[in-house]
Amino acid sequence: MEPRHPTDVLRGLLGPRGPEVGCDTCFDELDRFVELELAGEDADAAIPGLRAHLEGCPACREEHESLLALADAERP
Ligand SMILES: [Zn+2]
């Protein structure tokens, strides 16, 4: 198997029409997303499309909010 050109890999990751995050990806990445948010990092840049998914998906938005609340409760 030929090694793929980095541009092709990137294109594969981003997809033809920019990032599209589904619920599966959302659930996989949500922990990291919240960690980045809490760390003050640019979570939107790290996981493109996730916030857009949260805005359009009530189930994931609820999960996001509960993770934030949980992390908040764990803080001293
Ligand atoms: Zn979702």
mmCIF file with all atom_site columns, C-alpha atoms and ligand atoms in Angstrom:
data_model
loop_
_atom_site.group_PDB
_atom_site.id
_atom_site.type_symbol
_atom_site.label_atom_id
_atom_site.label_alt_id
_atom_site.label_comp_id
_atom_site.label_asym_id
_atom_site.label_entity_id
_atom_site.label_seq_id
_atom_site.pdbx_PDB_ins_code
_atom_site.Cartn_x
_atom_site.Cartn_y
_atom_site.Cartn_z
_atom_site.occupancy
_atom_site.B_iso_or_equiv
_atom_site.pdbx_formal_charge
_atom_site.auth_seq_id
_atom_site.auth_comp_id
_atom_site.auth_asym_id
_atom_site.auth_atom_id
_atom_site.pdbx_PDB_model_num
ATOM   1  C  CA . MET A 1 1  ? 0.000   0.000  0.000  1.00 0.00 ? 1  MET A CA 1
ATOM   2  C  CA . GLU A 1 2  ? 1.334   3.390  -0.999 1.00 0.00 ? 2  GLU A CA 1
ATOM   3  C  CA . PRO A 1 3  ? 1.743   5.931  1.759  1.00 0.00 ? 3  PRO A CA 1
ATOM   4  C  CA . ARG A 1 4  ? -0.830  8.644  1.302  1.00 0.00 ? 4  ARG A CA 1
ATOM   5  C  CA . HIS A 1 5  ? 0.148   12.207 0.668  1.00 0.00 ? 5  HIS A CA 1
ATOM   6  C  CA . PRO A 1 6  ? -0.377  14.389 3.753  1.00 0.00 ? 6  PRO A CA 1
ATOM   7  C  CA . THR A 1 7  ? -2.816  16.567 1.853  1.00 0.00 ? 7  THR A CA 1
ATOM   8  C  CA . ASP A 1 8  ? -4.945  13.543 1.059  1.00 0.00 ? 8  ASP A CA 1
ATOM   9  C  CA . VAL A 1 9  ? -4.946  12.531 4.705  1.00 0.00 ? 9  VAL A CA 1
ATOM   10 C  CA . LEU A 1 10 ? -6.012  16.010 5.699  1.00 0.00 ? 10 LEU A CA 1
ATOM   11 C  CA . ARG A 1 11 ? -8.718  16.037 3.073  1.00 0.00 ? 11 ARG A CA 1
ATOM   12 C  CA . GLY A 1 12 ? -9.927  12.688 4.356  1.00 0.00 ? 12 GLY A CA 1
ATOM   13 C  CA . LEU A 1 13 ? -10.121 14.030 7.890  1.00 0.00 ? 13 LEU A CA 1
ATOM   14 C  CA . LEU A 1 14 ? -11.917 17.189 6.962  1.00 0.00 ? 14 LEU A CA 1
ATOM   15 C  CA . GLY A 1 15 ? -14.170 15.714 4.318  1.00 0.00 ? 15 GLY A CA 1
ATOM   16 C  CA . PRO A 1 16 ? -15.117 17.372 1.056  1.00 0.00 ? 16 PRO A CA 1
ATOM   17 C  CA . ARG A 1 17 ? -17.357 20.044 2.583  1.00 0.00 ? 17 ARG A CA 1
ATOM   18 C  CA . GLY A 1 18 ? -15.580 20.912 5.769  1.00 0.00 ? 18 GLY A CA 1
ATOM   19 C  CA . PRO A 1 19 ? -15.950 19.198 9.087  1.00 0.00 ? 19 PRO A CA 1
ATOM   20 C  CA . GLU A 1 20 ? -19.170 17.434 9.888  1.00 0.00 ? 20 GLU A CA 1
ATOM   21 C  CA . VAL A 1 21 ? -19.511 16.010 13.342 1.00 0.00 ? 21 VAL A CA 1
ATOM   22 C  CA . GLY A 1 22 ? -22.047 13.305 14.068 1.00 0.00 ? 22 GLY A CA 1
ATOM   23 C  CA . CYS A 1 23 ? -23.265 12.097 17.458 1.00 0.00 ? 23 CYS A CA 1
ATOM   24 C  CA . ASP A 1 24 ? -20.689 9.278  17.531 1.00 0.00 ? 24 ASP A CA 1
ATOM   25 C  CA . THR A 1 25 ? -17.775 11.656 16.986 1.00 0.00 ? 25 THR A CA 1
ATOM   26 C  CA . CYS A 1 26 ? -19.364 14.113 19.358 1.00 0.00 ? 26 CYS A CA 1
ATOM   27 C  CA . PHE A 1 27 ? -19.546 11.584 22.183 1.00 0.00 ? 27 PHE A CA 1
ATOM   28 C  CA . ASP A 1 28 ? -15.981 10.449 21.460 1.00 0.00 ? 28 ASP A CA 1
ATOM   29 C  CA . GLU A 1 29 ? -14.581 13.962 21.507 1.00 0.00 ? 29 GLU A CA 1
ATOM   30 C  CA . LEU A 1 30 ? -16.781 15.661 24.060 1.00 0.00 ? 30 LEU A CA 1
ATOM   31 C  CA . ASP A 1 31 ? -14.549 14.895 27.055 1.00 0.00 ? 31 ASP A CA 1
ATOM   32 C  CA . ARG A 1 32 ? -11.571 16.392 25.271 1.00 0.00 ? 32 ARG A CA 1
ATOM   33 C  CA . PHE A 1 33 ? -13.641 19.331 24.080 1.00 0.00 ? 33 PHE A CA 1
ATOM   34 C  CA . VAL A 1 34 ? -14.742 20.159 27.630 1.00 0.00 ? 34 VAL A CA 1
ATOM   35 C  CA . GLU A 1 35 ? -11.197 19.748 28.932 1.00 0.00 ? 35 GLU A CA 1
ATOM   36 C  CA . LEU A 1 36 ? -9.927  22.203 26.333 1.00 0.00 ? 36 LEU A CA 1
ATOM   37 C  CA . GLU A 1 37 ? -12.713 24.647 27.114 1.00 0.00 ? 37 GLU A CA 1
ATOM   38 C  CA . LEU A 1 38 ? -11.958 24.497 30.816 1.00 0.00 ? 38 LEU A CA 1
ATOM   39 C  CA . ALA A 1 39 ? -8.241  24.901 30.140 1.00 0.00 ? 39 ALA A CA 1
ATOM   40 C  CA . GLY A 1 40 ? -8.986  28.047 28.181 1.00 0.00 ? 40 GLY A CA 1
ATOM   41 C  CA . GLU A 1 41 ? -7.750  26.454 24.961 1.00 0.00 ? 41 GLU A CA 1
ATOM   42 C  CA . ASP A 1 42 ? -9.381  26.969 21.599 1.00 0.00 ? 42 ASP A CA 1
ATOM   43 C  CA . ALA A 1 43 ? -11.628 23.926 21.660 1.00 0.00 ? 43 ALA A CA 1
ATOM   44 C  CA . ASP A 1 44 ? -13.396 25.001 18.468 1.00 0.00 ? 44 ASP A CA 1
ATOM   45 C  CA . ALA A 1 45 ? -10.105 24.977 16.551 1.00 0.00 ? 45 ALA A CA 1
ATOM   46 C  CA . ALA A 1 46 ? -9.009  21.673 18.083 1.00 0.00 ? 46 ALA A CA 1
ATOM   47 C  CA . ILE A 1 47 ? -12.238 19.887 17.225 1.00 0.00 ? 47 ILE A CA 1
ATOM   48 C  CA . PRO A 1 48 ? -13.828 21.722 14.303 1.00 0.00 ? 48 PRO A CA 1
ATOM   49 C  CA . GLY A 1 49 ? -17.558 21.330 13.879 1.00 0.00 ? 49 GLY A CA 1
ATOM   50 C  CA . LEU A 1 50 ? -18.251 20.042 17.348 1.00 0.00 ? 50 LEU A CA 1
ATOM   51 C  CA . ARG A 1 51 ? -19.770 23.250 18.656 1.00 0.00 ? 51 ARG A CA 1
ATOM   52 C  CA . ALA A 1 52 ? -21.956 23.486 15.581 1.00 0.00 ? 52 ALA A CA 1
ATOM   53 C  CA . HIS A 1 53 ? -23.145 19.973 16.310 1.00 0.00 ? 53 HIS A CA 1
ATOM   54 C  CA . LEU A 1 54 ? -23.875 20.864 19.920 1.00 0.00 ? 54 LEU A CA 1
ATOM   55 C  CA . GLU A 1 55 ? -25.940 23.810 18.788 1.00 0.00 ? 55 GLU A CA 1
ATOM   56 C  CA . GLY A 1 56 ? -27.963 21.613 16.462 1.00 0.00 ? 56 GLY A CA 1
ATOM   57 C  CA . CYS A 1 57 ? -28.267 18.530 18.645 1.00 0.00 ? 57 CYS A CA 1
ATOM   58 C  CA . PRO A 1 58 ? -30.187 18.807 21.936 1.00 0.00 ? 58 PRO A CA 1
ATOM   59 C  CA . ALA A 1 59 ? -29.011 15.387 23.187 1.00 0.00 ? 59 ALA A CA 1
ATOM   60 C  CA . CYS A 1 60 ? -25.338 16.216 22.796 1.00 0.00 ? 60 CYS A CA 1
ATOM   61 C  CA . ARG A 1 61 ? -25.864 19.727 24.111 1.00 0.00 ? 61 ARG A CA 1
ATOM   62 C  CA . GLU A 1 62 ? -27.353 18.254 27.256 1.00 0.00 ? 62 GLU A CA 1
ATOM   63 C  CA . GLU A 1 63 ? -24.367 15.896 27.569 1.00 0.00 ? 63 GLU A CA 1
ATOM   64 C  CA . HIS A 1 64 ? -22.007 18.822 27.081 1.00 0.00 ? 64 HIS A CA 1
ATOM   65 C  CA . GLU A 1 65 ? -23.758 20.838 29.761 1.00 0.00 ? 65 GLU A CA 1
ATOM   66 C  CA . SER A 1 66 ? -23.684 17.982 32.242 1.00 0.00 ? 66 SER A CA 1
ATOM   67 C  CA . LEU A 1 67 ? -19.978 17.421 31.608 1.00 0.00 ? 67 LEU A CA 1
ATOM   68 C  CA . LEU A 1 68 ? -19.327 21.108 32.214 1.00 0.00 ? 68 LEU A CA 1
ATOM   69 C  CA . ALA A 1 69 ? -21.404 21.022 35.388 1.00 0.00 ? 69 ALA A CA 1
ATOM   70 C  CA . LEU A 1 70 ? -19.584 17.895 36.547 1.00 0.00 ? 70 LEU A CA 1
ATOM   71 C  CA . ALA A 1 71 ? -16.175 19.426 35.906 1.00 0.00 ? 71 ALA A CA 1
ATOM   72 C  CA . ASP A 1 72 ? -17.290 22.560 37.680 1.00 0.00 ? 72 ASP A CA 1
ATOM   73 C  CA . ALA A 1 73 ? -18.411 20.575 40.714 1.00 0.00 ? 73 ALA A CA 1
ATOM   74 C  CA . GLU A 1 74 ? -15.021 18.856 40.874 1.00 0.00 ? 74 GLU A CA 1
ATOM   75 C  CA . ARG A 1 75 ? -13.201 22.135 41.108 1.00 0.00 ? 75 ARG A CA 1
ATOM   76 C  CA . PRO A 1 76 ? -11.982 23.250 44.504 1.00 0.00 ? 76 PRO A CA 1
HETATM 77 ZN ZN . ZN  B 2 .  ? -25.502 14.748 18.630 1.00 0.00 ? 1  ZN  B ZN 1
#
